């Protein structure tokens, strides 16, 4: 018998209104049914939003340090279940176990960090213009927050949205990705166990069109926080526009790792390897482009291809495996399509380029780590997000050329430079139009107390994580207190 899970609405675990369900299968072995989940629709969304709206009345006025105490307990609870959650994540999503542990750890770190905001959430106090007057600003909660998340960080990303929203005093309806509902469900169950009151957090599992779309246009939802592709982010933004609904978008990336001729080549190869092929290339921050100084091309390319060819692809549960499966059949087909496009465009396949479907890999969605050389910056494989284990090497003449190529894509999430020259490092940091920048370290790996997000078509100006995340989930209110008791003359200001 397969385990069957439900939605979480108004403090109850309930099946979808239609009774419809969907099986979730392990991408490393399609014969392995992870569990059965609800296939919800607009009715479930409406019930969840109604519960969240009602719960907002009391949650918003609970003192923030009290809300934070509950969240702190949730962090301890996730930490206690870390190994179990990581194993379930590898089974439902495919990433290798040590990366799944990292994903759960990110949720733990975020929850501890944001619980601390319950005693900070700083506003401003500032001198007032008049005598006997006091001026300050405070953060206010906004209301019901709808959250839509992708499958590649199945617990970390829900935590990045839920915890800052809750500590600010909002209530939430979370719609996780169809392929990874279990990790989101574990996270919500922990919040329930920690004592989050009825209706404050709701989970509705289902597809983008059936659950995401009605959530985005629901008139009682005050904020939408979305992480996913730039294409769907555009649809979400348009749906929010008519009602001026606040919308926070974290979208695609085509990140660049720049390797200069003075770089420590072994370090750069290591960064390119894990940045390009970690999580099977399915990270929004993946180093999918390497912009390589011509003088370093020979040594870097030889070592990079050699190491990529030796990566072990397989079931992420096995400790010796470096690269797990990709998430599903559609993603595998997308990768195959882009590899064909790259070849047609005239790029040279240096390694990989094939699906792996024999022996123990026959029942999963596996693809070889793939490197293209002779890539021109304007080729589609160098411009479009593939979201798989495919890296393009583009040669450059100097730093200015590298930055020009780096910035030539529509996205602006993450960039890295490998160099021993501090002047080059600082110039690249200044000139790369990205939300995240690394020196002598790959394009991946964020810490929860710094803002996370991107420029251009990666984001819409908001950030997750750090105190910046509070800006998504709170409204500033400026407060003036006049304690003079005097009648005021007309001041001529608004
Ligand atoms: P996706 O855009 O296909 O789906 C994201 C979420 O949107 C899912 O929950 C999906 O069900 C939902 N959705 C789909 N159609 C919808 C609609 N019409 N209305 C409302 N919701 C809808 O993305 P994905 O394949 O799950 O994730 C991969 C993408 O996410 C990549 O582009 C990646 O770069 C991006 N990503 C970005 C970040 C970041 O922080 N910038 C982090 C992780 C992933």
PDB file of C-alpha atoms and ligand atoms in Angstrom, residues 148-153 157 160 175-178 206-209 211-213 216 226-233 235-236 250-253 283-285 331 385 387 413 452-454 458 464, ligand 1:
ATOM      1  CA  UNK A 148       4.189  29.063  -5.150  1.00  0.00           C
ATOM      2  CA  UNK A 149       7.405  27.067  -5.162  1.00  0.00           C
ATOM      3  CA  UNK A 150       9.533  24.995  -7.582  1.00  0.00           C
ATOM      4  CA  UNK A 151      10.854  21.449  -7.154  1.00  0.00           C
ATOM      5  CA  UNK A 152      14.595  22.013  -7.106  1.00  0.00           C
ATOM      6  CA  UNK A 153      14.855  23.131  -3.449  1.00  0.00           C
ATOM      7  CA  UNK A 157      12.386  27.486  -0.765  1.00  0.00           C
ATOM      8  CA  UNK A 160      12.365  31.046   2.660  1.00  0.00           C
ATOM      9  CA  UNK A 175       1.288  25.524  -3.211  1.00  0.00           C
ATOM     10  CA  UNK A 176       4.394  23.389  -3.723  1.00  0.00           C
ATOM     11  CA  UNK A 177       5.601  22.005  -7.071  1.00  0.00           C
ATOM     12  CA  UNK A 178       3.724  18.928  -8.318  1.00  0.00           C
ATOM     13  CA  UNK A 206      -1.870  20.294  -7.096  1.00  0.00           C
ATOM     14  CA  UNK A 207      -0.902  21.599 -10.503  1.00  0.00           C
ATOM     15  CA  UNK A 208       0.004  25.135 -11.568  1.00  0.00           C
ATOM     16  CA  UNK A 209      -3.164  25.739 -13.605  1.00  0.00           C
ATOM     17  CA  UNK A 211      -4.112  25.463  -7.819  1.00  0.00           C
ATOM     18  CA  UNK A 212      -1.469  28.119  -8.615  1.00  0.00           C
ATOM     19  CA  UNK A 213      -3.660  30.107 -11.018  1.00  0.00           C
ATOM     20  CA  UNK A 216      -2.789  34.096  -7.750  1.00  0.00           C
ATOM     21  CA  UNK A 226       6.597  32.996  -6.546  1.00  0.00           C
ATOM     22  CA  UNK A 227       9.773  31.085  -7.353  1.00  0.00           C
ATOM     23  CA  UNK A 228       9.991  29.298 -10.671  1.00  0.00           C
ATOM     24  CA  UNK A 229      10.632  29.893 -14.346  1.00  0.00           C
ATOM     25  CA  UNK A 230      10.672  33.344 -15.902  1.00  0.00           C
ATOM     26  CA  UNK A 231       7.910  32.217 -18.254  1.00  0.00           C
ATOM     27  CA  UNK A 232       5.461  31.308 -15.468  1.00  0.00           C
ATOM     28  CA  UNK A 233       6.634  34.305 -13.401  1.00  0.00           C
ATOM     29  CA  UNK A 235       1.969  34.887 -16.148  1.00  0.00           C
ATOM     30  CA  UNK A 236       1.831  35.329 -12.358  1.00  0.00           C
ATOM     31  CA  UNK A 250      12.363  34.797  -8.145  1.00  0.00           C
ATOM     32  CA  UNK A 251      12.911  33.322 -11.587  1.00  0.00           C
ATOM     33  CA  UNK A 252      15.384  31.750 -13.985  1.00  0.00           C
ATOM     34  CA  UNK A 253      19.128  32.132 -14.342  1.00  0.00           C
ATOM     35  CA  UNK A 283      19.884  25.022  -9.638  1.00  0.00           C
ATOM     36  CA  UNK A 284      18.749  28.524 -10.454  1.00  0.00           C
ATOM     37  CA  UNK A 285      22.355  29.522  -9.630  1.00  0.00           C
ATOM     38  CA  UNK A 331      12.986  17.946 -18.201  1.00  0.00           C
ATOM     39  CA  UNK A 385      18.161  28.351 -19.300  1.00  0.00           C
ATOM     40  CA  UNK A 387      18.209  23.550 -16.274  1.00  0.00           C
ATOM     41  CA  UNK A 413      21.108  35.939 -10.751  1.00  0.00           C
ATOM     42  CA  UNK A 452      19.071  36.245  -2.230  1.00  0.00           C
ATOM     43  CA  UNK A 453      17.670  37.043  -5.656  1.00  0.00           C
ATOM     44  CA  UNK A 454      18.483  38.426  -9.035  1.00  0.00           C
ATOM     45  CA  UNK A 458      15.510  36.843 -12.780  1.00  0.00           C
ATOM     46  CA  UNK A 464      14.412  36.393  -0.300  1.00  0.00           C
TER      47      UNK A 464
HETATM   48  P1  LIG B   1       7.806  26.440 -13.077  1.00  0.00           P
HETATM   49  O1  LIG B   1       7.777  27.871 -13.408  1.00  0.00           O
HETATM   50  O2  LIG B   1       7.418  25.454 -14.108  1.00  0.00           O
HETATM   51  O3  LIG B   1       6.868  26.142 -11.811  1.00  0.00           O
HETATM   52  C1  LIG B   1       7.021  26.840 -10.595  1.00  0.00           C
HETATM   53  C2  LIG B   1       5.737  26.752  -9.802  1.00  0.00           C
HETATM   54  O4  LIG B   1       4.726  27.483 -10.509  1.00  0.00           O
HETATM   55  C3  LIG B   1       5.202  25.329  -9.636  1.00  0.00           C
HETATM   56  O5  LIG B   1       4.673  25.170  -8.342  1.00  0.00           O
HETATM   57  C4  LIG B   1       4.093  25.262 -10.683  1.00  0.00           C
HETATM   58  O6  LIG B   1       3.093  24.334 -10.387  1.00  0.00           O
HETATM   59  C5  LIG B   1       3.554  26.677 -10.618  1.00  0.00           C
HETATM   60  N1  LIG B   1       2.791  27.107 -11.792  1.00  0.00           N
HETATM   61  C6  LIG B   1       2.859  26.642 -13.052  1.00  0.00           C
HETATM   62  N2  LIG B   1       1.974  27.281 -13.844  1.00  0.00           N
HETATM   63  C7  LIG B   1       1.322  28.180 -13.066  1.00  0.00           C
HETATM   64  C8  LIG B   1       0.316  29.153 -13.304  1.00  0.00           C
HETATM   65  N3  LIG B   1      -0.235  29.322 -14.506  1.00  0.00           N
HETATM   66  N4  LIG B   1      -0.098  29.926 -12.280  1.00  0.00           N
HETATM   67  C9  LIG B   1       0.452  29.786 -11.055  1.00  0.00           C
HETATM   68  N5  LIG B   1       1.404  28.872 -10.769  1.00  0.00           N
HETATM   69  C10 LIG B   1       1.852  28.084 -11.763  1.00  0.00           C
HETATM   70  O7  LIG B   1       9.297  26.145 -12.529  1.00  0.00           O
HETATM   71  P2  LIG B   1       9.920  24.769 -12.042  1.00  0.00           P
HETATM   72  O8  LIG B   1      10.151  23.903 -13.237  1.00  0.00           O
HETATM   73  O9  LIG B   1       9.157  24.229 -10.903  1.00  0.00           O
HETATM   74  O10 LIG B   1      11.319  25.275 -11.451  1.00  0.00           O
HETATM   75  C11 LIG B   1      12.415  25.556 -12.255  1.00  0.00           C
HETATM   76  C12 LIG B   1      12.566  27.061 -12.462  1.00  0.00           C
HETATM   77  O11 LIG B   1      12.624  27.722 -11.206  1.00  0.00           O
HETATM   78  C13 LIG B   1      13.858  27.427 -13.159  1.00  0.00           C
HETATM   79  O12 LIG B   1      13.603  28.435 -14.104  1.00  0.00           O
HETATM   80  C14 LIG B   1      14.725  27.971 -12.038  1.00  0.00           C
HETATM   81  O13 LIG B   1      15.750  28.847 -12.441  1.00  0.00           O
HETATM   82  C15 LIG B   1      13.713  28.648 -11.183  1.00  0.00           C
HETATM   83  N6  LIG B   1      14.199  28.834  -9.823  1.00  0.00           N
HETATM   84  C16 LIG B   1      14.532  30.113  -9.441  1.00  0.00           C
HETATM   85  C17 LIG B   1      15.042  30.356  -8.177  1.00  0.00           C
HETATM   86  C18 LIG B   1      15.408  31.756  -7.752  1.00  0.00           C
HETATM   87  O14 LIG B   1      15.529  31.976  -6.550  1.00  0.00           O
HETATM   88  N7  LIG B   1      15.603  32.687  -8.657  1.00  0.00           N
HETATM   89  C19 LIG B   1      15.199  29.291  -7.280  1.00  0.00           C
HETATM   90  C20 LIG B   1      14.843  28.003  -7.703  1.00  0.00           C
HETATM   91  C21 LIG B   1      14.339  27.791  -8.971  1.00  0.00           C
END
